[in-house]
Short mmCIF file of C-alpha atoms in Angstrom, two decimals:
data_model
loop_
_atom_site.label_atom_id
_atom_site.label_comp_id
_atom_site.label_asym_id
_atom_site.label_seq_id
_atom_site.Cartn_x
_atom_site.Cartn_y
_atom_site.Cartn_z
CA MET A 255 18.68 103.85 -7.39
CA ASP A 256 17.50 106.86 -9.37
CA ALA A 257 18.93 109.02 -12.16
CA ASN A 258 20.50 111.51 -9.74
CA ILE A 259 22.40 108.81 -7.82
CA LEU A 260 23.51 107.12 -11.06
CA HIS A 261 24.80 110.40 -12.45
CA GLN A 262 26.61 111.19 -9.18
CA ILE A 263 28.40 107.82 -9.39
CA LEU A 264 29.35 108.47 -13.01
CA GLU A 265 30.57 111.99 -12.24
CA ILE A 266 32.80 110.54 -9.50
CA ALA A 267 34.29 108.21 -12.11
CA PHE A 268 35.32 111.22 -14.20
CA GLN A 269 36.68 113.12 -11.20
CA LYS A 270 38.76 110.16 -10.02
CA LYS A 271 39.88 109.36 -13.59
CA VAL A 272 38.85 105.71 -13.37
CA SER A 273 38.61 103.59 -16.52
CA ASP A 274 35.52 101.46 -15.78
CA ILE A 275 32.52 101.22 -13.43
CA HIS A 276 30.93 97.84 -12.61
CA PHE A 277 27.31 97.44 -11.48
CA GLU A 278 26.32 93.94 -10.37
CA VAL A 279 23.64 92.56 -8.04
CA ASP A 280 24.74 91.86 -4.42
CA ASN A 281 27.83 94.05 -4.80
CA PRO A 282 28.36 97.78 -4.42
CA PRO A 283 29.62 99.58 -7.52
CA PHE A 284 33.27 98.86 -8.36
CA PHE A 285 35.65 101.35 -9.96
CA ARG A 286 38.74 100.32 -11.90
CA GLY A 287 41.56 102.76 -11.24
CA ARG A 288 45.23 102.34 -12.16
CA GLY A 289 44.44 98.77 -13.17
CA GLN A 290 42.90 97.78 -9.80
CA LEU A 291 39.24 97.24 -8.88
CA ILE A 292 38.16 99.51 -6.01
CA ARG A 293 35.04 98.71 -4.02
CA ALA A 294 32.80 101.75 -3.50
CA LYS A 295 31.62 102.51 0.04
CA MET A 296 27.99 102.15 -0.95
CA PRO A 297 25.13 99.71 -0.27
CA LYS A 298 24.95 96.53 -2.30
CA LEU A 299 22.98 96.82 -5.52
CA THR A 300 19.62 95.08 -5.83
CA PRO A 301 18.11 93.51 -8.96
CA ALA A 302 15.88 96.61 -9.21
CA ASP A 303 18.98 98.85 -9.17
CA THR A 304 20.76 97.14 -12.04
CA GLU A 305 17.50 96.84 -14.01
CA PHE A 306 17.02 100.59 -13.58
CA ILE A 307 20.57 101.31 -14.83
CA ALA A 308 20.16 98.98 -17.82
CA GLY A 309 16.79 100.55 -18.61
CA LYS A 310 18.23 104.06 -18.38
CA VAL A 311 21.05 103.20 -20.80
CA LEU A 312 18.72 101.44 -23.24
CA GLU A 313 16.25 104.34 -23.11
CA HIS A 314 19.14 106.68 -23.94
CA ASN A 315 19.69 104.55 -27.06
CA GLY A 316 16.00 104.43 -28.01
CA ARG A 317 15.47 100.87 -26.74
CA GLN A 318 13.65 99.12 -23.91
CA PRO A 319 14.68 96.19 -21.67
CA SER A 320 13.13 92.87 -22.68
CA ASP A 321 13.10 89.35 -21.30
CA ASP A 322 15.06 88.05 -24.28
CA LEU A 323 17.88 90.60 -23.92
CA LYS A 324 20.98 88.65 -22.88
CA GLU A 325 23.75 91.10 -23.75
CA CYS A 326 24.26 94.24 -25.81
CA ASP A 327 26.63 97.15 -26.33
CA ALA A 328 25.49 100.74 -26.08
CA SER A 329 26.67 104.25 -25.24
CA TYR A 330 25.59 106.69 -22.54
CA SER A 331 26.11 110.43 -22.07
CA LEU A 332 25.79 112.66 -19.03
CA PRO A 333 24.10 116.08 -19.30
CA THR A 334 27.53 117.54 -18.44
CA GLY A 335 29.03 115.88 -21.53
CA GLY A 336 30.72 112.79 -20.05
CA ARG A 337 30.46 109.72 -22.27
CA PHE A 338 30.60 105.98 -21.62
CA ARG A 339 30.76 102.79 -23.66
CA VAL A 340 28.38 100.36 -21.99
CA SER A 341 28.19 96.58 -21.91
CA ILE A 342 24.86 95.24 -20.59
CA PHE A 343 24.61 91.54 -19.79
CA ARG A 344 22.78 89.04 -17.62
CA GLN A 345 24.39 87.03 -14.81
CA LYS A 346 22.42 84.67 -12.58
CA GLY A 347 19.29 85.97 -14.28
CA TYR A 348 19.90 89.61 -13.34
CA PHE A 349 21.24 92.56 -15.29
CA GLY A 350 24.89 93.52 -14.92
CA ILE A 351 26.48 96.60 -16.44
CA VAL A 352 30.08 97.64 -17.11
CA MET A 353 30.61 101.24 -18.22
CA ARG A 354 33.91 102.26 -19.84
CA VAL A 355 34.78 105.93 -19.29
CA ILE A 356 35.53 107.71 -22.57
CA PRO A 357 37.93 110.60 -21.95
CA PRO A 358 36.32 113.93 -22.92
CA ILE A 359 39.42 115.05 -24.83
CA ILE A 360 41.15 112.96 -27.48
CA GLY A 361 44.83 112.93 -26.55
CA THR A 362 47.72 113.56 -28.92
CA PHE A 363 50.45 110.95 -29.38
CA GLU A 364 52.54 112.96 -26.93
CA ASP A 365 49.70 113.17 -24.37
CA LEU A 366 49.30 109.39 -24.47
CA ASN A 367 53.05 108.58 -24.45
CA LEU A 368 52.71 106.86 -27.81
CA PRO A 369 55.67 106.52 -30.20
CA LYS A 370 55.98 109.45 -32.63
CA VAL A 371 56.22 107.06 -35.59
CA LEU A 372 52.44 106.56 -35.33
CA SER A 373 51.97 109.93 -37.03
CA GLU A 374 53.97 108.64 -40.02
CA ILE A 375 52.06 105.35 -40.07
CA ALA A 376 48.70 107.16 -39.95
CA GLN A 377 49.65 109.13 -43.07
CA ALA A 378 49.72 106.04 -45.30
CA PRO A 379 47.76 106.85 -48.49
CA ASN A 380 45.95 103.50 -48.43
CA GLY A 381 46.05 100.03 -46.91
CA LEU A 382 45.14 98.47 -43.57
CA ILE A 383 46.35 99.62 -40.15
CA LEU A 384 45.47 97.36 -37.22
CA VAL A 385 45.56 98.38 -33.55
CA THR A 386 45.55 95.33 -31.32
CA GLY A 387 45.75 94.27 -27.70
CA PRO A 388 43.66 92.82 -24.85
CA THR A 389 40.48 94.54 -23.71
CA GLY A 390 41.11 97.76 -21.79
CA ASN A 391 44.64 98.35 -23.02
CA GLY A 392 44.13 101.52 -25.03
CA LYS A 393 43.22 100.36 -28.54
CA SER A 394 40.29 102.75 -29.04
CA THR A 395 42.14 105.66 -27.44
CA SER A 396 45.20 105.13 -29.63
CA MET A 397 43.14 104.81 -32.80
CA ALA A 398 41.22 107.97 -31.87
CA SER A 399 44.56 109.77 -31.49
CA MET A 400 45.51 108.69 -35.02
CA LEU A 401 42.19 110.01 -36.36
CA ARG A 402 42.75 113.28 -34.48
CA HIS A 403 46.13 113.62 -36.22
CA LEU A 404 44.52 113.09 -39.65
CA ASN A 405 41.63 115.42 -38.82
CA GLU A 406 43.98 118.23 -37.79
CA ASN A 407 46.46 117.89 -40.65
CA PHE A 408 44.76 116.52 -43.79
CA SER A 409 41.71 117.32 -45.91
CA TYR A 410 40.17 113.85 -45.87
CA ASN A 411 36.68 112.42 -45.85
CA ILE A 412 36.81 110.12 -42.79
CA ILE A 413 33.99 107.66 -42.10
CA THR A 414 33.80 105.74 -38.82
CA ILE A 415 31.64 102.66 -38.27
CA GLU A 416 31.32 101.89 -34.57
CA ASP A 417 29.30 99.71 -32.19
CA PRO A 418 28.78 101.99 -30.30
CA ILE A 419 30.32 105.38 -31.13
CA GLU A 420 32.96 106.16 -28.52
CA PHE A 421 34.94 109.36 -29.10
CA LEU A 422 33.01 112.23 -30.67
CA PHE A 423 34.89 114.15 -33.36
CA THR A 424 34.38 117.66 -34.67
CA SER A 425 35.42 118.08 -38.29
CA GLN A 426 38.49 120.30 -38.68
CA LYS A 427 40.60 120.03 -41.84
CA SER A 428 38.85 116.72 -42.53
CA CYS A 429 35.15 115.96 -42.81
CA ILE A 430 34.24 113.23 -40.30
CA ILE A 431 31.08 111.11 -40.56
CA GLN A 432 30.39 108.83 -37.57
CA ARG A 433 27.89 105.98 -37.95
CA GLU A 434 26.67 103.79 -35.11
CA VAL A 435 25.54 100.20 -35.66
CA GLY A 436 21.91 99.73 -34.57
CA ILE A 437 21.10 103.44 -34.86
CA ASP A 438 22.55 104.71 -38.14
CA THR A 439 23.09 101.37 -39.87
CA ASP A 440 21.97 97.76 -39.46
CA SER A 441 25.42 96.17 -39.47
CA VAL A 442 29.14 96.82 -39.94
CA ARG A 443 29.05 94.89 -43.19
CA THR A 444 26.20 97.00 -44.62
CA ALA A 445 27.85 100.21 -43.47
CA LEU A 446 31.16 99.23 -45.11
CA LYS A 447 29.44 98.60 -48.44
CA SER A 448 27.70 101.95 -48.14
CA ALA A 449 30.93 103.72 -47.11
CA LEU A 450 32.58 102.82 -50.42
CA ARG A 451 29.90 104.93 -52.16
CA MET A 452 30.42 107.91 -49.83
CA ASP A 453 33.69 109.20 -51.37
CA PRO A 454 35.86 108.07 -48.45
CA ASP A 455 39.59 108.63 -47.98
CA VAL A 456 39.75 106.92 -44.58
CA ILE A 457 37.41 104.31 -43.07
CA MET A 458 37.62 103.38 -39.40
CA VAL A 459 35.87 100.20 -38.25
CA GLY A 460 35.62 99.89 -34.47
CA GLU A 461 36.49 96.19 -34.43
CA MET A 462 36.97 93.36 -36.94
CA ARG A 463 34.83 90.74 -35.19
CA ASP A 464 34.11 88.19 -37.91
CA LYS A 465 35.14 86.84 -41.31
CA GLU A 466 32.68 89.05 -43.20
CA THR A 467 33.95 92.25 -41.56
CA ILE A 468 37.59 91.25 -42.12
CA ASP A 469 36.93 90.50 -45.79
CA ALA A 470 35.06 93.80 -46.25
CA CYS A 471 37.89 95.77 -44.59
CA VAL A 472 40.49 94.08 -46.79
CA LYS A 473 38.41 94.81 -49.92
CA ALA A 474 38.11 98.47 -48.91
CA ALA A 475 41.90 98.68 -48.48
CA GLU A 476 42.41 96.91 -51.82
CA THR A 477 40.31 99.56 -53.58
CA GLY A 478 42.67 102.34 -52.53
CA HIS A 479 41.33 103.50 -49.17
CA LEU A 480 43.07 103.72 -45.80
CA VAL A 481 41.28 101.44 -43.32
CA LEU A 482 41.88 101.42 -39.56
CA SER A 483 40.47 98.80 -37.21
CA THR A 484 41.14 96.84 -34.01
CA LEU A 485 41.53 93.20 -33.01
CA HIS A 486 41.76 91.50 -29.62
CA THR A 487 45.16 89.95 -30.26
CA HIS A 488 48.48 90.23 -28.42
CA GLY A 489 50.93 91.03 -31.22
CA ALA A 490 51.72 91.09 -34.92
CA VAL A 491 52.04 87.33 -35.40
CA SER A 492 48.85 86.48 -33.47
CA THR A 493 47.04 89.22 -35.42
CA ILE A 494 48.03 87.73 -38.78
CA ASN A 495 47.16 84.22 -37.57
CA ARG A 496 43.76 85.39 -36.31
CA ILE A 497 42.88 87.03 -39.62
CA ILE A 498 44.02 84.07 -41.73
CA GLY A 499 42.34 81.63 -39.33
CA HIS A 500 38.90 83.13 -40.02
CA PHE A 501 39.05 81.67 -43.54
CA PRO A 502 38.74 78.03 -44.61
CA PRO A 503 42.02 76.17 -45.33
CA GLU A 504 41.57 76.35 -49.10
CA ALA A 505 41.30 80.17 -48.95
CA GLN A 506 44.12 80.86 -46.52
CA GLU A 507 46.96 81.10 -49.04
CA ILE A 508 45.03 83.66 -51.10
CA MET A 509 44.22 85.57 -47.91
CA ARG A 510 47.90 85.66 -46.93
CA HIS A 511 48.73 87.25 -50.30
CA ARG A 512 45.90 89.77 -50.01
CA LEU A 513 46.93 90.72 -46.48
CA ALA A 514 50.59 91.06 -47.43
CA ASP A 515 49.64 93.42 -50.27
CA ILE A 516 47.56 95.85 -48.17
CA LEU A 517 48.85 95.66 -44.57
CA VAL A 518 50.54 98.91 -43.54
CA ALA A 519 51.29 98.16 -39.89
CA THR A 520 50.14 96.46 -36.72
CA ILE A 521 50.31 98.42 -33.47
CA SER A 522 49.96 96.18 -30.42
CA LEU A 523 49.33 97.71 -27.00
CA ARG A 524 49.66 96.73 -23.36
CA LEU A 525 49.43 98.98 -20.31
CA ILE A 526 51.89 98.96 -17.40
CA LYS A 527 52.20 100.96 -14.17
CA ASP A 528 55.07 103.39 -13.85
CA LYS A 529 57.44 103.15 -10.87
CA SER A 530 55.34 105.53 -8.78
CA GLY A 531 52.24 103.38 -9.27
CA GLU A 532 50.30 106.58 -9.98
CA ASN A 533 50.36 106.50 -13.78
CA ILE A 534 49.80 104.00 -16.57
CA LEU A 535 52.14 103.81 -19.55
CA PRO A 536 51.60 102.09 -22.90
CA VAL A 537 53.99 99.35 -23.99
CA VAL A 538 53.83 99.22 -27.77
CA GLU A 539 54.89 96.69 -30.39
CA ILE A 540 55.11 98.24 -33.86
CA MET A 541 55.39 96.11 -36.99
CA ARG A 542 55.50 97.84 -40.36
CA ALA A 543 54.93 95.83 -43.52
CA THR A 544 58.36 96.09 -45.11
CA THR A 545 59.13 94.11 -48.25
CA THR A 546 60.76 91.43 -46.10
CA ILE A 547 57.79 91.15 -43.74
CA GLN A 548 55.39 91.08 -46.69
CA ALA A 549 57.29 88.06 -48.00
CA CYS A 550 57.05 86.36 -44.59
CA ILE A 551 53.27 86.86 -44.59
CA ARG A 552 52.85 85.56 -48.16
CA GLU A 553 54.96 82.47 -47.51
CA GLY A 554 53.65 81.75 -44.01
CA ARG A 555 57.04 82.33 -42.34
CA LEU A 556 55.50 84.16 -39.41
CA ASP A 557 58.03 82.85 -36.89
CA GLU A 558 60.63 85.09 -38.56
CA ILE A 559 58.67 88.33 -38.11
CA GLU A 560 59.90 89.22 -34.62
CA LYS A 561 63.52 88.99 -35.80
CA HIS A 562 62.75 91.30 -38.74
CA ILE A 563 61.05 93.79 -36.40
CA GLU A 564 64.22 93.90 -34.30
CA ASN A 565 66.44 94.24 -37.38
CA GLY A 566 64.28 97.07 -38.75
CA ALA A 567 64.21 99.03 -35.49
CA SER A 568 66.54 101.86 -36.50
CA GLN A 569 65.61 102.17 -40.18
CA TYR A 570 61.82 101.74 -39.89
CA GLN A 571 61.25 102.69 -36.22
CA MET A 572 59.78 99.28 -35.44
CA GLN A 573 59.94 97.67 -32.02
CA THR A 574 58.93 94.49 -30.23
CA LEU A 575 57.16 94.48 -26.88
CA ASP A 576 60.41 93.43 -25.17
CA MET A 577 62.34 96.24 -26.84
CA HIS A 578 59.91 98.83 -25.51
CA LEU A 579 59.90 97.25 -22.03
CA LEU A 580 63.70 97.44 -21.95
CA GLN A 581 63.58 101.06 -23.10
CA LEU A 582 61.13 102.01 -20.35
CA TYR A 583 63.24 100.15 -17.78
CA ARG A 584 66.45 101.88 -18.93
CA GLN A 585 64.66 105.22 -18.63
CA ASP A 586 63.79 104.30 -15.03
CA GLN A 587 60.06 104.60 -15.78
CA ILE A 588 59.04 101.05 -14.82
CA SER A 589 60.27 98.43 -12.37
CA ILE A 590 62.07 95.31 -13.51
CA GLU A 591 59.48 93.18 -11.68
CA ASP A 592 56.61 94.68 -13.67
CA ALA A 593 58.56 94.32 -16.91
CA LYS A 594 59.20 90.63 -16.25
CA ARG A 595 55.53 90.04 -15.43
CA MET A 596 54.46 91.48 -18.78
CA THR A 597 56.74 89.33 -20.96
CA HIS A 598 56.91 85.55 -21.14
CA SER A 599 59.97 85.59 -23.36
CA MET A 600 63.08 83.80 -22.12
CA ASP A 601 64.98 86.04 -24.52
CA PHE A 602 63.97 89.05 -22.43
CA GLU A 603 65.97 87.71 -19.47
CA ARG A 604 69.01 87.30 -21.72
CA LYS A 605 68.68 90.83 -23.08
CA LEU A 606 68.29 92.13 -19.55
CA MET A 607 71.47 90.41 -18.43
CA PHE A 608 73.32 91.82 -21.43
CA ASP A 609 71.89 95.26 -20.65
CA ASN A 610 73.28 95.10 -17.12
#
């Protein structure tokens, strides 16, 4: 393995529009395309190969491999401009690397097949917007699209705090400052404290990973800023439970009240193949913090939220995952088999029967 071969592999990833590249010892490189892992027709990688790749990425970030390095996140750029989010780890004592392809162009809501209501949600003057979903289901891409919308249409000071920086922005109507943990700041928590002294209108935090980051994001929203972040949760209810669950029992009631006061919306994403199998579509749950839903959060009546999302569909343009699946099925964009695989709700079967 050398730099030329590595860059050729990465260029192929861009040409084939894959989402991830896997490098692991005793396997050839794997590409993830249209949700499936594809084995490259290349020799198996050796420990020296993966160590070279890890070293190249770390060097790009001003670091060196060390015996005590077990895992880390980083970014990598090609001379041609292609960018990757990189996860370096050890398995069986050897380095392994997974590189997520970052699209060179930030898509619009229309480009990404995202609901138009996201433009309205993104224009909230303050509060907390959370984009959630499993790994690799479009959270970062969707949040970048929201920032693009703000950048193109509003004169804001936007500060991003990322680990690592993914999409690169050029300031347009807005001024955008992008800070990377480990390079520009020591931690998310430190950067958030600093951001409040940098005249921000909008703060984007790449991920709310711990109690301290959650608390800092909530405080920033409480002080009149718009805060966007992501969580690895499956929907609105699990998102609220995850946030509240980071706090000790005696603090959870207060946290429910704080969250109810500042939450603007949760946007929960899953990806599904279209009927042709050639394209991937987002399936999106949208919960907006109406007065009724705020009351449910304050009083811990989270089991009622899905019903209120359904009831607020027409007035507030909210939707559950099942509602969007049914819509895509009615539009003949996805198969019924794929729709059923994505939902575990018995209610979905009933709605489907009623729909037929």
